[in-house]
DNA sequence: GTAATATTAGTCATCATATGACTGTCAGTC
DNA sequence: GACTGACAGTCATATGATGACTAATATTAC
């Protein structure tokens, strides 16, 4: 009796369809600028149905953040291989970040540019919220473990690896945040990838 | 508000899924040998749902007949072009029939081999029933109009074009019915296409 | 031959999912 | 500070799906 599985599949599919419509709307108009009616319209569903699949507008949005973070983290993880030196791993995830910035500008924007206040627990399901956190955590853990590995192999000299992790993260993040604002009048031209490479050089030499 | 269209689409899709499952089962086991439970199973739907889309087992089956007849007739129609001589048109639809026999053996089987008694009006929706008839009629009409055209162009000499139509139809049908029984012990080997060509020659010369 | 059993087309009470008019809230306007 | 419009979220209703059940027929057992 495969009807149960089929229905499960169809449910998951519908969820995806809603997410997909929400993505288009949110990417185009941001959290505040988008309405549930609009999303329902795009999904060719009634608004009530959205609430059958997502607790709130916020939950829908956080689900997208979660998606983005997952893509991001996977790109980092897939960019490195076990036989690399710690230094090369760091450069590699820097490049992965660049590719994410380049290939998924919309996700980059909602994840790192738009500050997304707090999402209250009663509006966003715990599972979804924590998946988002978990995915974000994986990136930082990856960096920390690379730093620790670098210390073990004698490549780096670091006292507090968590502090160093945050430093690396902040520095890299800073590059892309600036890059995203390139178009501002007051900002002189620069090449993002070159700035990133330069920054990675500096970061790495400072860790040695 | 596109929800209505979307639901219409999904309904049509579900109908197709059911037909598709029914096709597999009916082709494999025939009308009697197949059960609604089996079809429901394959479609990953409950039996009740089948009856939401089709009035009866017979209606499901007739829908397949209808499908087959439509394919058949379209192949005939598409095989000829207006600038052909009547004789060539006849040969062309003969070849189209051969292709149908060859490419859709299952449809050929349920349409021409299995005798499908009568389907009572209260078991099969009028629309579906008559679509099937209509499609079948198109083939015969096509033949008749070719014959008439042949008479007008002086290619053929026929008194009763409807009688002649049935003759052509019966002769061609006969070839494929025999062909389908090739495998019988008592039957000597022969090449179906050659037999068809030979038959078409005879038919055509007899019409002149 | 017929009683017991099995099979299966078709039904229907119940459940699951989807709908959109409606409510409450809040920001902007007069 | 009353009025308006926009919008997140609700809920009574409608639509669609389910499968245990019934009745009719076929098959087996005696």
Coordinates of N, CA, C and O in Angstrom, one line a residue, chain B residues 28-105:
Chain B
X28 N -0.8 -5.9 -19.7 CA -0.2 -7.1 -19.2 C -1.2 -8.2 -19.0 O -0.9 -9.4 -19.3
X29 N -2.4 -7.9 -18.5 CA -3.3 -9.0 -18.1 C -4.7 -8.9 -18.8 O -5.5 -9.8 -18.5
X30 N -4.9 -8.0 -19.7 CA -6.2 -7.9 -20.3 C -7.3 -7.4 -19.4 O -7.1 -7.1 -18.3
X31 N -8.5 -7.2 -20.0 CA -9.6 -6.6 -19.3 C -10.0 -7.5 -18.1 O -10.1 -7.0 -17.0
X32 N -10.2 -8.8 -18.3 CA -10.7 -9.6 -17.3 C -9.7 -9.9 -16.2 O -9.9 -10.0 -15.0
X33 N -8.4 -10.1 -16.7 CA -7.4 -10.5 -15.8 C -6.9 -9.4 -14.8 O -6.2 -9.7 -13.9
X34 N -7.3 -8.2 -15.1 CA -6.8 -7.1 -14.3 C -7.9 -6.7 -13.2 O -9.1 -6.8 -13.5
X35 N -7.4 -6.3 -12.1 CA -8.4 -5.8 -11.1 C -8.2 -4.4 -10.7 O -7.1 -3.8 -10.9
X36 N -9.3 -3.7 -10.3 CA -9.2 -2.3 -9.9 C -8.2 -2.1 -8.7 O -7.5 -1.1 -8.6
X37 N -8.2 -3.1 -7.8 CA -7.2 -3.0 -6.7 C -5.8 -3.0 -7.2 O -5.0 -2.2 -6.7
X38 N -5.5 -3.8 -8.2 CA -4.2 -3.8 -8.7 C -3.8 -2.4 -9.4 O -2.7 -1.9 -9.1
X39 N -4.8 -1.9 -10.1 CA -4.5 -0.6 -10.8 C -4.3 0.5 -9.7 O -3.4 1.3 -9.8
X40 N -5.2 0.5 -8.7 CA -5.1 1.4 -7.6 C -3.7 1.3 -7.0 O -3.0 2.4 -6.7
X41 N -3.3 0.1 -6.8 CA -2.0 -0.1 -6.1 C -0.9 0.5 -7.0 O 0.0 1.2 -6.4
X42 N -0.9 0.2 -8.2 CA 0.2 0.7 -9.1 C 0.2 2.2 -9.2 O 1.2 2.9 -9.2
X43 N -1.0 2.8 -9.1 CA -1.2 4.3 -9.2 C -0.9 4.9 -7.8 O -0.9 6.1 -7.7
X44 N -0.7 4.1 -6.8 CA -0.5 4.6 -5.5 C -1.7 5.4 -5.0 O -1.5 6.5 -4.4
X45 N -2.9 4.9 -5.4 CA -4.1 5.6 -4.9 C -5.0 4.6 -4.4 O -4.8 3.4 -4.6
X46 N -6.0 5.0 -3.6 CA -7.0 4.1 -3.2 C -8.0 3.7 -4.3 O -8.2 4.5 -5.2
X47 N -8.7 2.6 -4.1 CA -9.6 2.2 -5.2 C -10.7 3.3 -5.4 O -11.1 3.6 -6.5
X48 N -11.2 3.8 -4.2 CA -12.2 4.8 -4.3 C -11.8 6.0 -5.2 O -12.7 6.5 -5.9
X49 N -10.6 6.3 -5.2 CA -10.1 7.5 -6.0 C -10.3 7.2 -7.5 O -10.7 8.0 -8.3
X50 N -10.0 5.9 -7.9 CA -10.2 5.6 -9.3 C -11.6 5.9 -9.7 O -11.9 6.4 -10.8
X51 N -12.6 5.6 -8.8 CA -14.0 5.8 -9.1 C -14.4 7.3 -9.1 O -15.4 7.7 -9.5
X52 N -13.4 8.1 -8.6 CA -13.7 9.5 -8.6 C -13.4 10.1 -10.0 O -13.9 11.1 -10.4
X53 N -12.5 9.3 -10.7 CA -12.1 9.8 -12.0 C -12.7 9.0 -13.2 O -12.8 9.5 -14.3
X54 N -13.1 7.7 -12.9 CA -13.7 6.9 -13.9 C -14.9 6.2 -13.3 O -14.8 5.6 -12.2
X55 N -15.9 6.2 -14.0 CA -17.2 5.6 -13.5 C -17.1 4.1 -13.2 O -17.8 3.6 -12.3
X56 N -16.3 3.4 -14.0 CA -16.3 1.9 -13.9 C -15.0 1.4 -14.5 O -14.2 2.1 -15.1
X57 N -14.7 0.2 -14.2 CA -13.6 -0.5 -14.8 C -13.7 -0.4 -16.3 O -12.7 -0.1 -17.0
X58 N -14.9 -0.6 -16.8 CA -15.1 -0.6 -18.3 C -14.7 0.8 -18.8 O -14.1 0.9 -19.9
X59 N -15.1 1.8 -18.1 CA -14.8 3.2 -18.6 C -13.3 3.4 -18.7 O -12.8 4.0 -19.7
X60 N -12.6 2.9 -17.7 CA -11.2 3.0 -17.7 C -10.6 2.3 -19.0 O -9.8 2.9 -19.7
X61 N -11.1 1.2 -19.2 CA -10.7 0.4 -20.4 C -11.0 1.1 -21.7 O -10.2 1.2 -22.6
X62 N -12.3 1.5 -21.8 CA -12.7 2.2 -23.0 C -11.8 3.5 -23.3 O -11.5 3.8 -24.4
X63 N -11.4 4.1 -22.2 CA -10.6 5.3 -22.3 C -9.2 4.9 -23.0 O -8.7 5.7 -23.8
X64 N -8.8 3.7 -22.7 CA -7.6 3.3 -23.4 C -7.8 3.0 -24.8 O -7.0 3.3 -25.7
X65 N -9.0 2.3 -25.1 CA -9.3 2.1 -26.5 C -9.3 3.4 -27.2 O -8.8 3.5 -28.4
X66 N -9.9 4.4 -26.6 CA -10.0 5.7 -27.2 C -8.7 6.3 -27.5 O -8.4 6.8 -28.6
X67 N -7.8 6.2 -26.5 CA -6.4 6.6 -26.7 C -5.8 6.0 -28.0 O -5.2 6.6 -28.8
X68 N -5.9 4.6 -28.0 CA -5.3 3.9 -29.1 C -5.9 4.3 -30.4 O -5.2 4.5 -31.4
X69 N -7.2 4.4 -30.5 CA -7.8 4.8 -31.7 C -7.4 6.1 -32.2 O -7.2 6.4 -33.4
X70 N -7.2 7.0 -31.2 CA -6.7 8.4 -31.6 C -5.3 8.3 -32.2 O -5.1 8.9 -33.2
X71 N -4.4 7.6 -31.6 CA -3.1 7.4 -32.1 C -3.2 6.8 -33.5 O -2.5 7.4 -34.4
X72 N -3.9 5.8 -33.6 CA -4.1 5.1 -34.9 C -4.5 6.1 -36.0 O -3.9 6.2 -37.0
X73 N -5.6 6.8 -35.7 CA -6.2 7.7 -36.8 C -5.2 8.8 -37.1 O -5.0 9.1 -38.3
X74 N -4.6 9.3 -36.1 CA -3.6 10.4 -36.4 C -2.4 9.9 -37.2 O -2.0 10.6 -38.1
X75 N -2.0 8.7 -37.0 CA -0.9 8.1 -37.8 C -1.4 8.1 -39.3 O -0.6 8.4 -40.2
X76 N -2.6 7.6 -39.5 CA -3.1 7.6 -40.9 C -3.1 8.9 -41.5 O -2.5 9.2 -42.6
X77 N -3.7 9.9 -40.8 CA -3.8 11.2 -41.3 C -2.5 11.9 -41.6 O -2.3 12.6 -42.6
X78 N -1.6 11.7 -40.7 CA -0.3 12.3 -40.9 C 0.6 11.7 -42.0 O 1.5 12.3 -42.4
X79 N 0.2 10.5 -42.3 CA 1.0 9.8 -43.3 C 0.8 10.3 -44.7 O 1.6 10.1 -45.6
X80 N -0.3 11.0 -45.0 CA -0.6 11.4 -46.3 C -0.5 12.9 -46.5 O -0.6 13.6 -45.5
X81 N -0.2 13.4 -47.7 CA -0.2 14.8 -47.9 C -1.1 15.0 -49.1 O -1.3 14.2 -49.9
X82 N -1.6 16.3 -49.2 CA -2.7 16.6 -50.1 C -2.3 16.3 -51.6 O -3.1 15.9 -52.4
X83 N -1.0 16.4 -51.9 CA -0.5 16.3 -53.3 C -0.3 14.9 -53.8 O 0.0 14.7 -55.0
X84 N -0.6 14.0 -53.0 CA -0.4 12.6 -53.4 C -1.6 12.1 -54.3 O -2.7 12.6 -54.2
X85 N -1.3 11.2 -55.2 CA -2.4 10.5 -55.9 C -3.2 9.6 -55.0 O -2.6 9.2 -53.9
X86 N -4.4 9.4 -55.3 CA -5.3 8.6 -54.4 C -4.6 7.2 -54.1 O -4.6 6.7 -53.0
X87 N -4.1 6.6 -55.2 CA -3.4 5.3 -55.0 C -2.3 5.4 -54.0 O -2.2 4.5 -53.1
X88 N -1.5 6.4 -54.0 CA -0.4 6.6 -53.1 C -0.9 6.8 -51.7 O -0.3 6.4 -50.7
X89 N -2.0 7.6 -51.6 CA -2.5 7.8 -50.3 C -2.9 6.5 -49.6 O -2.7 6.2 -48.5
X90 N -3.6 5.6 -50.5 CA -4.0 4.3 -49.9 C -2.8 3.5 -49.4 O -2.8 3.0 -48.3
X91 N -1.7 3.5 -50.3 CA -0.5 2.8 -49.9 C 0.1 3.4 -48.6 O 0.6 2.7 -47.7
X92 N 0.0 4.7 -48.5 CA 0.6 5.4 -47.4 C -0.1 5.1 -46.1 O 0.5 4.8 -45.0
X93 N -1.4 5.0 -46.2 CA -2.1 4.7 -44.9 C -2.0 3.2 -44.6 O -1.9 2.8 -43.4
X94 N -1.7 2.4 -45.6 CA -1.4 1.0 -45.3 C -0.1 0.9 -44.5 O 0.0 0.2 -43.5
X95 N 0.9 1.7 -45.0 CA 2.2 1.7 -44.3 C 2.0 2.3 -42.8 O 2.6 1.8 -41.9
X96 N 1.1 3.3 -42.7 CA 0.9 3.9 -41.4 C 0.3 2.8 -40.5 O 0.7 2.7 -39.3
X97 N -0.6 2.0 -41.0 CA -1.2 0.9 -40.2 C -0.1 0.0 -39.8 O 0.0 -0.5 -38.7
X98 N 0.8 -0.3 -40.7 CA 1.9 -1.2 -40.4 C 2.8 -0.6 -39.2 O 3.1 -1.3 -38.3
X99 N 3.0 0.6 -39.3 CA 3.8 1.3 -38.2 C 3.1 1.2 -36.9 O 3.7 0.9 -35.9
X100 N 1.8 1.4 -37.0 CA 1.0 1.3 -35.7 C 1.1 -0.1 -35.1 O 1.4 -0.3 -34.0
X101 N 0.9 -1.1 -36.0 CA 1.0 -2.5 -35.6 C 2.4 -2.8 -35.0 O 2.5 -3.5 -34.0
X102 N 3.4 -2.1 -35.6 CA 4.8 -2.4 -35.2 C 5.2 -1.6 -33.9 O 5.8 -2.2 -33.0
X103 N 4.8 -0.4 -33.8 CA 5.2 0.5 -32.7 C 4.3 0.4 -31.5 O 4.7 0.8 -30.4
X104 N 3.0 0.1 -31.7 CA 2.1 0.1 -30.6 C 1.4 -1.3 -30.5 O 0.2 -1.3 -30.6
X105 N 2.2 -2.3 -30.4 CA 1.6 -3.7 -30.5 C 0.5 -3.8 -29.4 O -0.5 -4.5 -29.6

